[in-house]
XYZ file of C-alpha atoms in Angstrom:
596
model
C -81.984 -144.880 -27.815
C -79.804 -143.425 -30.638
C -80.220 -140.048 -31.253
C -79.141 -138.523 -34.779
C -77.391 -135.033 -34.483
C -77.967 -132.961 -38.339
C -74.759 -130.423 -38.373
C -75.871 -127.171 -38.596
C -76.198 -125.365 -41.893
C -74.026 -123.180 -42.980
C -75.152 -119.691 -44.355
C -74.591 -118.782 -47.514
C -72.416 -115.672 -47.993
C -74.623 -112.696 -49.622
C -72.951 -111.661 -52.450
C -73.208 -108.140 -54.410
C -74.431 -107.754 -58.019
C -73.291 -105.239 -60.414
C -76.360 -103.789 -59.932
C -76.153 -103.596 -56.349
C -73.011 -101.913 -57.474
C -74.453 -99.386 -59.479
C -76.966 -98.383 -56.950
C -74.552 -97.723 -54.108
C -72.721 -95.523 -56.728
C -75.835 -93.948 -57.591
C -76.576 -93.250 -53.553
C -73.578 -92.231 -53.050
C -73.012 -89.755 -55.991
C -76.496 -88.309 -54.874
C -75.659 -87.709 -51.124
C -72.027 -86.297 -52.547
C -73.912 -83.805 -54.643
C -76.448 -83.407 -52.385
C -73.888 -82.192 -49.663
C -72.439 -80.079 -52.245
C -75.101 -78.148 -53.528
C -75.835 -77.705 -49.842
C -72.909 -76.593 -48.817
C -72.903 -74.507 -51.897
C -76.300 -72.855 -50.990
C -74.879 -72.299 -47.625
C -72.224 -70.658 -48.680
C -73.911 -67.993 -51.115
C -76.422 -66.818 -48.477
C -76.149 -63.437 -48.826
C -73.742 -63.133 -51.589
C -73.646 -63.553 -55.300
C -73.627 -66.439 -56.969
C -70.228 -67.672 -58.751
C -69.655 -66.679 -62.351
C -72.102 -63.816 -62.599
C -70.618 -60.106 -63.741
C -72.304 -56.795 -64.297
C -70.697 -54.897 -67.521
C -67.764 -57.283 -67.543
C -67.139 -56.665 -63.711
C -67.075 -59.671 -61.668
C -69.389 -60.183 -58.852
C -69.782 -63.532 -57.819
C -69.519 -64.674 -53.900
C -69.726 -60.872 -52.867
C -72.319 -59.225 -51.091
C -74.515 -56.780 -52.249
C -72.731 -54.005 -50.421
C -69.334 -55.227 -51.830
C -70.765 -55.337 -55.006
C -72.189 -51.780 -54.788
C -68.758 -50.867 -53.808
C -66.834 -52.648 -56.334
C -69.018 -51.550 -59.381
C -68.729 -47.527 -57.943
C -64.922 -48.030 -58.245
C -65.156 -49.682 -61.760
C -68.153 -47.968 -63.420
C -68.356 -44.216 -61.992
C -68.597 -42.489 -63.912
C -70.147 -45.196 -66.298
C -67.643 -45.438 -69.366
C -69.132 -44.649 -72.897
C -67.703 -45.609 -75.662
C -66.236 -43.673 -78.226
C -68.734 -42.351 -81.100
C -68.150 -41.845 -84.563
C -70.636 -40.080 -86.818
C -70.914 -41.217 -90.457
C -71.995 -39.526 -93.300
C -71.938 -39.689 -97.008
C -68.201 -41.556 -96.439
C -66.562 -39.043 -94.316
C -66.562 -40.020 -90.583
C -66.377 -37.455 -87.482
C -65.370 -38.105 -84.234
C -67.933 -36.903 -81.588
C -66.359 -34.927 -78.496
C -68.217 -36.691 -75.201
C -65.795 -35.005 -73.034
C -69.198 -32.919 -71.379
C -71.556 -35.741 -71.636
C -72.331 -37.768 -68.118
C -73.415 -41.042 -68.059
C -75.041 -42.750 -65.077
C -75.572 -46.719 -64.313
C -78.463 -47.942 -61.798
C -75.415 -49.587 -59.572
C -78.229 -50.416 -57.315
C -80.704 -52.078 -59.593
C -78.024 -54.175 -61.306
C -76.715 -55.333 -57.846
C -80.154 -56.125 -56.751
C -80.583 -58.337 -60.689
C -77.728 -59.957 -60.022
C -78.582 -60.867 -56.576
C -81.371 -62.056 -58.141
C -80.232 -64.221 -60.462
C -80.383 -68.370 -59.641
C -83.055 -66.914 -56.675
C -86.319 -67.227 -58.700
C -88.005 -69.524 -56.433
C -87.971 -72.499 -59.209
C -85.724 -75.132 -57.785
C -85.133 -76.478 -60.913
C -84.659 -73.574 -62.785
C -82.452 -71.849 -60.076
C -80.690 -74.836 -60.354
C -80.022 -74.864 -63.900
C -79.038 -70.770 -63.905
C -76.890 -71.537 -60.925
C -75.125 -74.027 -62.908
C -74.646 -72.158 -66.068
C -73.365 -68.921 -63.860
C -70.430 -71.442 -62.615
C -69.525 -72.817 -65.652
C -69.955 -70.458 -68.181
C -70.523 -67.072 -66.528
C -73.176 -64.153 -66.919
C -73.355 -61.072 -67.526
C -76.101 -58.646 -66.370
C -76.308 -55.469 -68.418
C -77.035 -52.316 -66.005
C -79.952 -49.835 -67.132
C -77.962 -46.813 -68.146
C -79.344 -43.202 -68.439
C -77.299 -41.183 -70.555
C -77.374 -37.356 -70.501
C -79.428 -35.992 -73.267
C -79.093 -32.996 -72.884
C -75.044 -32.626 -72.945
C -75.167 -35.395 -75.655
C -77.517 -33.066 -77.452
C -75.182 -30.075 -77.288
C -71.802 -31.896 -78.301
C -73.979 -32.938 -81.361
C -75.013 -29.582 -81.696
C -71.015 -28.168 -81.269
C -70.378 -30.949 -83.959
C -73.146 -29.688 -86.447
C -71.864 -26.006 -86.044
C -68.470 -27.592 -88.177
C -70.246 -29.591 -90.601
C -73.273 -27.278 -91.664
C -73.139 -25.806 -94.716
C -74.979 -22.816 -96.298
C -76.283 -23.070 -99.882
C -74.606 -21.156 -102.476
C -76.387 -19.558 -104.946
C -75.795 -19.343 -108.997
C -73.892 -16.247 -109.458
C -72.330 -14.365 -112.119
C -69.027 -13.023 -112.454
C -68.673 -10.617 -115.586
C -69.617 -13.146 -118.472
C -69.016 -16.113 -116.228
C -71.637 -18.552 -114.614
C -70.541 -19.971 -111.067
C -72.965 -22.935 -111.079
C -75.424 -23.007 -107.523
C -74.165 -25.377 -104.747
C -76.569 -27.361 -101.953
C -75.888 -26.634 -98.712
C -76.366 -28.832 -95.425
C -77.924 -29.304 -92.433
C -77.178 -31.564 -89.688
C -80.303 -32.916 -87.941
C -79.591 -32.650 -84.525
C -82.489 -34.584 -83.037
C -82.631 -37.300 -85.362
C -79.069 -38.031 -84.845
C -79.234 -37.545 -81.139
C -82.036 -40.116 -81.204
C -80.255 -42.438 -83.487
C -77.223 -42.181 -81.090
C -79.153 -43.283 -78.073
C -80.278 -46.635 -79.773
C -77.169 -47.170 -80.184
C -76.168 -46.692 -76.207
C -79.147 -48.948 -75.965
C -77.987 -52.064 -77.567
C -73.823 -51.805 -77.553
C -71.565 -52.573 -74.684
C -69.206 -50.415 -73.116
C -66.229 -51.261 -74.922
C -67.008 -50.607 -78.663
C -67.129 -48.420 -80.370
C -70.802 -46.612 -81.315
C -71.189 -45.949 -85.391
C -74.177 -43.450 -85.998
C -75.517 -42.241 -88.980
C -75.424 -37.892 -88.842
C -78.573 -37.353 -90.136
C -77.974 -34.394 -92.829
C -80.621 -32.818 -94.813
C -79.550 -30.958 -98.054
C -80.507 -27.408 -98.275
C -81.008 -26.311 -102.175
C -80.078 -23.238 -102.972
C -82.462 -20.721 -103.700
C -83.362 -19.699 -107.251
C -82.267 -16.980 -109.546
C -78.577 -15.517 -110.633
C -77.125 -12.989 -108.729
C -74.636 -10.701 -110.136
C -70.931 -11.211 -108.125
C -69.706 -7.882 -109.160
C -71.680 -5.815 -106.961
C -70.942 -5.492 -103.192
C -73.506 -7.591 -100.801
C -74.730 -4.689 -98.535
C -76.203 -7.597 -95.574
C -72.353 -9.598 -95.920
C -70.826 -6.712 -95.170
C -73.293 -5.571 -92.390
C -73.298 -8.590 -90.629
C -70.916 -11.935 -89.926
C -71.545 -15.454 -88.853
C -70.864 -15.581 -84.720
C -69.777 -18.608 -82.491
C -70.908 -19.175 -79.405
C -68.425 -20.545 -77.006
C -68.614 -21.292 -73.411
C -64.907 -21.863 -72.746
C -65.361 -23.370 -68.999
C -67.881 -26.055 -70.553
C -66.655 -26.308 -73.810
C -69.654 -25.746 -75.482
C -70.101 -24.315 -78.943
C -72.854 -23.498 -81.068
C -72.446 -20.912 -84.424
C -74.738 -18.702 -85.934
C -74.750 -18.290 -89.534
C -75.923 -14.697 -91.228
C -78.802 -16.020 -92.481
C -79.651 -16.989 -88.379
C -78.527 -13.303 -87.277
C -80.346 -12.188 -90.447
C -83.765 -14.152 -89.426
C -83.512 -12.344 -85.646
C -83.965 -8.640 -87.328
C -86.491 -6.805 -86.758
C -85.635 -4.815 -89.812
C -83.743 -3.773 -92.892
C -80.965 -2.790 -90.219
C -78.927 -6.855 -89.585
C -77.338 -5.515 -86.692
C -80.926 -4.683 -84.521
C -81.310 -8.043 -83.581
C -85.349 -8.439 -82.357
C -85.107 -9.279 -78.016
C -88.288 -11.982 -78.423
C -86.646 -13.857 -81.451
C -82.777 -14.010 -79.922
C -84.603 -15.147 -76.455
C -86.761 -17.834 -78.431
C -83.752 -19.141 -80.094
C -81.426 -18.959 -76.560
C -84.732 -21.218 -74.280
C -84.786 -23.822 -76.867
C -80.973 -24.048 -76.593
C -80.828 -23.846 -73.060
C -83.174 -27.044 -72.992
C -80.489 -28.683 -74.646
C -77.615 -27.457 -72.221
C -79.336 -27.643 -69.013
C -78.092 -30.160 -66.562
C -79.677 -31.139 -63.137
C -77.065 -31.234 -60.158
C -77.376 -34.603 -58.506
C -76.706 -35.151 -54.794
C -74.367 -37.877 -53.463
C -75.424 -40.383 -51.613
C -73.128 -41.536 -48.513
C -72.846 -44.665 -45.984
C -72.278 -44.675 -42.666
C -70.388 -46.869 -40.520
C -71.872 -46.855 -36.315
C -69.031 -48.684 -35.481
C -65.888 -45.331 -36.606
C -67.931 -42.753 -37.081
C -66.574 -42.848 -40.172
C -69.304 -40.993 -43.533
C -67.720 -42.476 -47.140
C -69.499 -41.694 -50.149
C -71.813 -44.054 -51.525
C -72.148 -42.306 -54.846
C -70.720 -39.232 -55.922
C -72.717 -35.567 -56.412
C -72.723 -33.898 -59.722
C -73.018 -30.063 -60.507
C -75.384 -28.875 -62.477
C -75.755 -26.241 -65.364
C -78.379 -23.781 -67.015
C -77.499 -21.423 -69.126
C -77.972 -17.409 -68.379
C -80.385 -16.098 -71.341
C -80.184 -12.370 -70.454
C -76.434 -12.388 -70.063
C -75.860 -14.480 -73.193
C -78.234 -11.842 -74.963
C -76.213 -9.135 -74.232
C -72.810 -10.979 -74.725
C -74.784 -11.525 -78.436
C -75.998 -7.875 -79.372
C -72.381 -6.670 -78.260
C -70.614 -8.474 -80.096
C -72.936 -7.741 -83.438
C -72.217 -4.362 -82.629
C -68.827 -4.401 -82.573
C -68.078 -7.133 -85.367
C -66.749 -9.485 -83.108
C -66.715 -12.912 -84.420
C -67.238 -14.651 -81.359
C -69.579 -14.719 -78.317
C -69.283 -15.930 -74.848
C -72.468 -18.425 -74.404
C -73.116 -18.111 -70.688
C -73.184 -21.212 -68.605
C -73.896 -21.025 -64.822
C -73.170 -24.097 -62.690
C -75.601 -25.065 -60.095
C -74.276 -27.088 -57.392
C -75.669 -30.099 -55.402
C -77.816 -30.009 -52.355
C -75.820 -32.737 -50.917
C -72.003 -32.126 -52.587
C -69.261 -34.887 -51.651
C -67.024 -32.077 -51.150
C -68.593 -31.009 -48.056
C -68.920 -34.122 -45.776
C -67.567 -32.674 -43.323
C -69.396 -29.884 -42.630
C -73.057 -32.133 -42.343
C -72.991 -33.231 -38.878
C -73.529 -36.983 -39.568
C -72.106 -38.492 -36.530
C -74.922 -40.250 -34.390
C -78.241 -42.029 -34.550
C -80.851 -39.870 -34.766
C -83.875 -42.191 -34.996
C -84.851 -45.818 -35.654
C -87.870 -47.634 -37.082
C -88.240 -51.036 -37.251
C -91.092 -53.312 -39.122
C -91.990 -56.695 -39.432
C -92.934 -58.930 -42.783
C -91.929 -62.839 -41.958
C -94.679 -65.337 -44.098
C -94.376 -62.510 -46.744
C -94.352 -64.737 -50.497
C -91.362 -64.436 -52.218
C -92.729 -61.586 -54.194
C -93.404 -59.735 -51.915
C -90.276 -59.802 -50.284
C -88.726 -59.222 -53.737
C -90.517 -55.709 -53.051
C -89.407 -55.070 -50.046
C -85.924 -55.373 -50.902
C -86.066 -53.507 -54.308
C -87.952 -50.206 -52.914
C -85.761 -50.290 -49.726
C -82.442 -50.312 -51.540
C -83.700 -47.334 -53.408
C -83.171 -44.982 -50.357
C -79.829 -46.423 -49.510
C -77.106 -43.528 -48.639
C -80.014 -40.751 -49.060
C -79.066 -37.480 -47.778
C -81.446 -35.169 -46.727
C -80.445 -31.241 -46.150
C -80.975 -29.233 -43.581
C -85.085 -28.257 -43.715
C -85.588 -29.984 -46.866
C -87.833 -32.377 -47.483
C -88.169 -36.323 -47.814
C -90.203 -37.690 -50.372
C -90.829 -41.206 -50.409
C -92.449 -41.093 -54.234
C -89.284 -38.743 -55.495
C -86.960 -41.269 -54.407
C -88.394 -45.023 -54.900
C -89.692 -42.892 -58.250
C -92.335 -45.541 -60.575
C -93.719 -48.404 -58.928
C -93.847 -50.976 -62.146
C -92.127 -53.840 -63.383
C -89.905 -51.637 -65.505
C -88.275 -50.527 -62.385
C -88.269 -54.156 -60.816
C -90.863 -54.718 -58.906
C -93.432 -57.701 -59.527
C -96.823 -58.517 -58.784
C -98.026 -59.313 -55.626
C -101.380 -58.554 -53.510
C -102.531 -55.006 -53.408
C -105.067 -52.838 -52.056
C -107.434 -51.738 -54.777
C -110.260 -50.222 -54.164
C -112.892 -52.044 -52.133
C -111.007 -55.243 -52.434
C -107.134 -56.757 -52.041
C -106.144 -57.816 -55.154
C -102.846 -59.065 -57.425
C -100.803 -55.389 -58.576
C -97.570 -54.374 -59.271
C -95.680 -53.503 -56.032
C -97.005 -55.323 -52.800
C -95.048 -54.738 -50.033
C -93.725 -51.587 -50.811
C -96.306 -49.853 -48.409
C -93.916 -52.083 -45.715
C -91.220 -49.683 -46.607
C -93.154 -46.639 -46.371
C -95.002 -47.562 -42.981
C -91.323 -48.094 -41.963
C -89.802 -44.767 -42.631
C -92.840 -43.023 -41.591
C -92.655 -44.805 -37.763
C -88.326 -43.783 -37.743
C -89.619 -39.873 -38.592
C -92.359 -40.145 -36.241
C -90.432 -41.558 -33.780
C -87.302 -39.193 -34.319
C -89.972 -35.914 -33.837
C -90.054 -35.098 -37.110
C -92.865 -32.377 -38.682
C -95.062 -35.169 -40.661
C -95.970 -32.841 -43.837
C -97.955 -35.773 -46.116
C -99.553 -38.997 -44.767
C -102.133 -41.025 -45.613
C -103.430 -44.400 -43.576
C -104.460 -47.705 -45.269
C -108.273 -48.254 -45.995
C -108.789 -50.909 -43.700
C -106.496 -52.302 -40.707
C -103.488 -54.494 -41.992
C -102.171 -57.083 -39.698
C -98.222 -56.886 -41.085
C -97.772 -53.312 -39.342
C -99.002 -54.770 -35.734
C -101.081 -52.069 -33.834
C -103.200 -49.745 -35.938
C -102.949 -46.308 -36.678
C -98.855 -45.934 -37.354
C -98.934 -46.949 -40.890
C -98.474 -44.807 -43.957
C -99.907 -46.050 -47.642
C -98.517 -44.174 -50.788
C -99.175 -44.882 -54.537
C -96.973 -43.321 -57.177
C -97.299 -40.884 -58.420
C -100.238 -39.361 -55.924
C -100.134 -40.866 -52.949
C -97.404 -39.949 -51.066
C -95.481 -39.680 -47.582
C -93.146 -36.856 -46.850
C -91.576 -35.189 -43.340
C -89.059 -32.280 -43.335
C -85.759 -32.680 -41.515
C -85.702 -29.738 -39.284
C -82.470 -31.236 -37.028
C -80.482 -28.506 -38.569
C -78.185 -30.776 -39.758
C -77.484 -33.156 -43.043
C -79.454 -36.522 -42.360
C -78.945 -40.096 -43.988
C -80.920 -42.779 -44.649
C -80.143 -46.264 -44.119
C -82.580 -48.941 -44.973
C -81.460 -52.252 -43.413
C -83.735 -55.522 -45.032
C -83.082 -59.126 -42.588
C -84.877 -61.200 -45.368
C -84.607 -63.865 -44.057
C -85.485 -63.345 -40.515
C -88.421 -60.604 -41.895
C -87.100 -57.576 -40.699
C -86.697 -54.040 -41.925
C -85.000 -51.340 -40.047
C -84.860 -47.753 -41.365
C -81.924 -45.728 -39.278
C -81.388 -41.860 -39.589
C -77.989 -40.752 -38.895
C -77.090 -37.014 -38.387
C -76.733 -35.025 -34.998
C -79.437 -35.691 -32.292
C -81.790 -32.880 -31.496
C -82.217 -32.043 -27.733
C -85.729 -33.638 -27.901
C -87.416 -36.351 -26.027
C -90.726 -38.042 -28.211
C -92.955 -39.916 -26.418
C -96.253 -41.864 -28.374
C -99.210 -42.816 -26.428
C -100.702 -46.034 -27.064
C -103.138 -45.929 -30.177
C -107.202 -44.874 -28.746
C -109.659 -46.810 -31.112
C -112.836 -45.386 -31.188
C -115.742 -45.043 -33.516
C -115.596 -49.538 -34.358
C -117.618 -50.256 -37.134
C -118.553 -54.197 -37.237
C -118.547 -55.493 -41.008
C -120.583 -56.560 -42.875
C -121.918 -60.130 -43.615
C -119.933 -62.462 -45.876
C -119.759 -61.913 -49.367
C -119.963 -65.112 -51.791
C -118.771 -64.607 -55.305
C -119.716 -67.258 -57.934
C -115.796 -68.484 -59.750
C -116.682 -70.621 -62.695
C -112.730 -71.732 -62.546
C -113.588 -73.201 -59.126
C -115.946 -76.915 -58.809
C -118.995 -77.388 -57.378
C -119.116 -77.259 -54.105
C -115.643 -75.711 -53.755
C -115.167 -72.959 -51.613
C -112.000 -70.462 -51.083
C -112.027 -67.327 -48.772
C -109.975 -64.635 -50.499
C -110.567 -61.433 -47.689
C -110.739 -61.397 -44.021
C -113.239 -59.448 -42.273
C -111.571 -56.400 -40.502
C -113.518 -53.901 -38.140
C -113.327 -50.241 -39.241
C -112.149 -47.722 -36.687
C -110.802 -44.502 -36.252
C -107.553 -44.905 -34.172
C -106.076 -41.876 -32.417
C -102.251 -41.550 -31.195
C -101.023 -38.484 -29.417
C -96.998 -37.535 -29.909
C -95.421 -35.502 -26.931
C -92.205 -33.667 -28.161
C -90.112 -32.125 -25.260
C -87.308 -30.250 -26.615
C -85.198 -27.384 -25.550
C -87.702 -26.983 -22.174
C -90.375 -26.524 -24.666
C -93.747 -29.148 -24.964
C -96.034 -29.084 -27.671
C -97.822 -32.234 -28.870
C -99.754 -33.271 -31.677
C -102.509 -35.735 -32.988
C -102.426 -38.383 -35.501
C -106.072 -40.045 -36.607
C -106.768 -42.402 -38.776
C -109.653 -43.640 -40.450
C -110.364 -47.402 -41.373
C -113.148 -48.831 -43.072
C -114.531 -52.108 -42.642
C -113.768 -54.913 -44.574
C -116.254 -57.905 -45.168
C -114.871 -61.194 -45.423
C -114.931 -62.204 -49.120
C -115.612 -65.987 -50.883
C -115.469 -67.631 -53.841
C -117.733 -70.596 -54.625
C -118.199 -73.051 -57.393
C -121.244 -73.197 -59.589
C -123.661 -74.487 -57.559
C -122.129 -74.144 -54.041
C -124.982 -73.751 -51.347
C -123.825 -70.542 -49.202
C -125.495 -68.583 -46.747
C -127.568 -65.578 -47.403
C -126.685 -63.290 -48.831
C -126.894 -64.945 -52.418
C -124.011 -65.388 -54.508
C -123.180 -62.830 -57.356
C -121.914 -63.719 -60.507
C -118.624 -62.410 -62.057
C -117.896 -61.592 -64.935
């Protein structure tokens, strides 16, 4: 039998299109960027992104500490620019040689943290991208001093004002009447700060000074007879030479201050009048520094630097005033007294910051993103606080207006009988925080105030503290008997914060007993709440039922062989579960209420 063998077949060889071609490139280009931006990500955790500056100072792949450093070295104290004053064509230069200036380091740091970190994917993407390439620049908030900008205006006007001269007559010859001017201190002062408002650092500010013409008064007076009140009494400067402050008084001002024919018996009430609404103008708070410091040496740097402040003595400028009227003098000493920080750089190391003193720790992971935004922004507000011997801390005074002017964004909120979306949620994290460091450290609690009802981020109840600006508030006294800093330390990522007090341990031993709950109040049933945005049939729970309570914790201080204890209680309402339904959603009793 023949048998018939068929050769196998060969396979054709699979050949690649172009557009094979193109897609490999395509897949290829992706993964390669794909890597990239991941190993880009990776590499900015924590730091700044490439490319963006604060005021012209770079910032990009530092941390936020770094940064903070970096900007105190280039922008303290925060340069202003130099200011002209125009007017009429002739142009004076304004002395700013007394007037502070002071960046929020802190805030900017935290914006430019911020920035390509929205959340949006896309648009973080696209800021990202345009930080790289083309840079950004975030402008810091910038308060300037007023009030020392108000008095080199003032020094300024004293050279520029101008009384009006009257017609007079001299024999058979007219001397024609001449305006006089005024400068307007707090219109230019105003017009001055919109102009800090919108320029940059380097250029240089052009302000209108804001004159007002002063017409001379009516009527001839005859030049050949002697003026009895020129000769009685002479203009006066006031000068305070360690401050270099100036401010002149015409004879018309000294003239105004009589209190009768006699130029020279200057009335007490009007000279002190006059002197308070100067001294507005001149005064200058003293601002504390803030410091870091490093566990590791020991070592206390400053953070940012303290500033002295002024005021100026009324009664002692009063009698520098009526003695030299007396005597003709032309001059006046205008006296300043200095007032110096609570916390002054100069003195580091006499504070006794050396040690741990106390520790509290908190927990937020699952926050939202806004939340966490929160966290961070009221947190950094405390960092490098000093608090003197006995004084006391004030969480309000420091993390100052909770709003979205001061960078914090909306996120849920206690409000009243229900949890709702408000500026600032999360910042009661930070609060409950440095309330459990002072409690644990032993430290007198002077304010306090517990939630409304039990929240589940602070873990056990009763150890939580609520504030709300400007009324609310949560303050201890540091009775160590030394200086003691804050340091706020925020693990985003991980959802931590730790609030550490370094100064120098008290001989003390605290010990908190577990929390008692008594007094549990079972809510009531579930509310059901009509939401016309919602479909039929829809339903979405919105609160949580929570029991109310009153928790009791007991604090045993030992110190120096001496016990003495004391009680915290707190009171916590319930809170009913809470539902909205859509239009025509059958729920369980009790019926559904209608919103409006």
């Amino acid at each position: 039998m023949q048998q018939i063998f068929t050769p196998p077949q060969r396979t054709q060889p699979f050949r690649r299109t172009a557009l094979d071609m193109a897609a490999l490139f395509v897949l290829l280009t992706f993964l390669a960027g794909a890597t990239m931006a991941a190993a880009w990500s990776i590499w900015h955790t924590g730091r700044i992104y490439t490319g963006v500056s604060v005021a012209g100072v770079s910032l990009g792949g530092l941390t936020r500490s770094e940064a903070y450093r970096r900007l105190e070295e280039r922008l303290h104290p925060y340069p202003l620019p130099p200011v002209v004053l125009e007017y009429e064509g002739e142009q004076w230069p304004l002395s700013l040689a007394q007037v502070q200036a002071r960046a929020d380091l802190l805030d900017a740091v935290h914006r430019a943290y911020l920035y390509g970190r929205s959340g949006s994917l896309l648009n973080d993407a696209i800021e990202q991208l345009s930080a790289a390439l083309l840079g950004t620049t975030i402008t810091p908030r910038v308060e300037v001093d007023q009030n020392g900008l108000r008095a080199a205006v003032a020094a300024l006007a004293a050279g520029v004002d101008r009384p009006a001269i009257e017609e007079r007559r001299l024999g058979d010859v007219v001397i024609p009447a001449q305006p006089g001017r005024r400068v307007d201190v707090e219109a230019t002062l105003q017009g001055l700060l919109r102009q800090f408002a919108d320029g940059e650092a380097q250029t240089v500010v052009q302000a209108p000074l804001v004159v007002h013409s002063v017409p001379p008064t009516t009527g001839v007076v005859d030049s050949s007879a002697p003026l009895a009140d020129e000769a009685a009494v002479r203009p006066l400067l006031l000068r305070s030479q360690a401050d270099n402050f100036a401010l002149a008084l015409t004879s018309a001002d000294l003239q105004a201050m009589s209190r009768s024919e006699d130029p020279l018996d200057l009335d007490e009430t009007k000279l002190r009048r006059f002197l308070e609404s100067i001294a507005a103008q001149i005064e200058r708070r003293p601002r504390d520094a803030r410091l870091r410091f490093d566990p590791q040496t020991g070592a206390v740097t400053v953070l940012s630097p303290s500033f002295p402040g002024r005021t100026l003595d009324v009664d002692a400028t009063i009698a520098a005033i009526r003695s030299a009227v007396a005597g003709g003098a032309d001059e006046a000493s205008l006296v300043i007294k200095t007032i110096e920080p609570a916390v002054d750089m100069n003195r580091i190391a006499e504070m006794g910051i050396r040690e741990l003193v106390a520790s509290g720790r908190t927990y937020f992971a699952g926050s939202s993103a806004s939340r966490i935004r929160n966290i961070e922004v009221a947190a950094q507000q405390f960092e490098g606080v000093v608090i003197p011997p006995n004084g006391i801390f004030s969480f309000n005074q420091i993390v100052r207006d909770v709003s979205s002017a001061n960078g914090f964004e909306d996120s849920l909120v206690i409000w009243g009988d229900r949890t709702a979306v408000g500026v600032g949620g999360g910042v009661c994290q930070v609060s409950t925080t440095v309330f459990r460091a002072a409690y644990a450290g032993g430290f007198p609690i002077v304010e306090r105030y517990n939630h409304g009802y039990v929240v589940d981020w602070y873990g056990e109840p009763g150890l939580d503290a609520t504030i709300f600006t400007p009324t609310v508030d949560f303050r201890f006294r540091n009775d160590t008997g030394a200086y003691l800093l804050i340091d706020p330390v925020v693990d985003s990522a991980n959802g931590v914060i730790t609030f550490n007090f370094y100064g120098t341990k008290p001989n003390r031993t605290v010990t908190i007993s577990k929390p008692e709950i008594t007094d549990v109040i079972k809510p009531g049933p579930p509310v059901y709440t009509v939401d016309e945005s919602l479909a039929p049939g829809q339903m979405k729970q919105v609160e949580w039922q929570k029991d109310g309570m009153t928790v009791t914790v007991t604090r045993t201080i030992v110190e120096n062989g001496t016990t003495r204890t004391d009680t915290l209680r707190s009171k916590y309402q319930p809170w009913r579960a809470v539902y909205l339904v859509g239009p025509g959603t059958v729920t369980p009793t009790p019926e559904p209420t209608a919103t409006p």
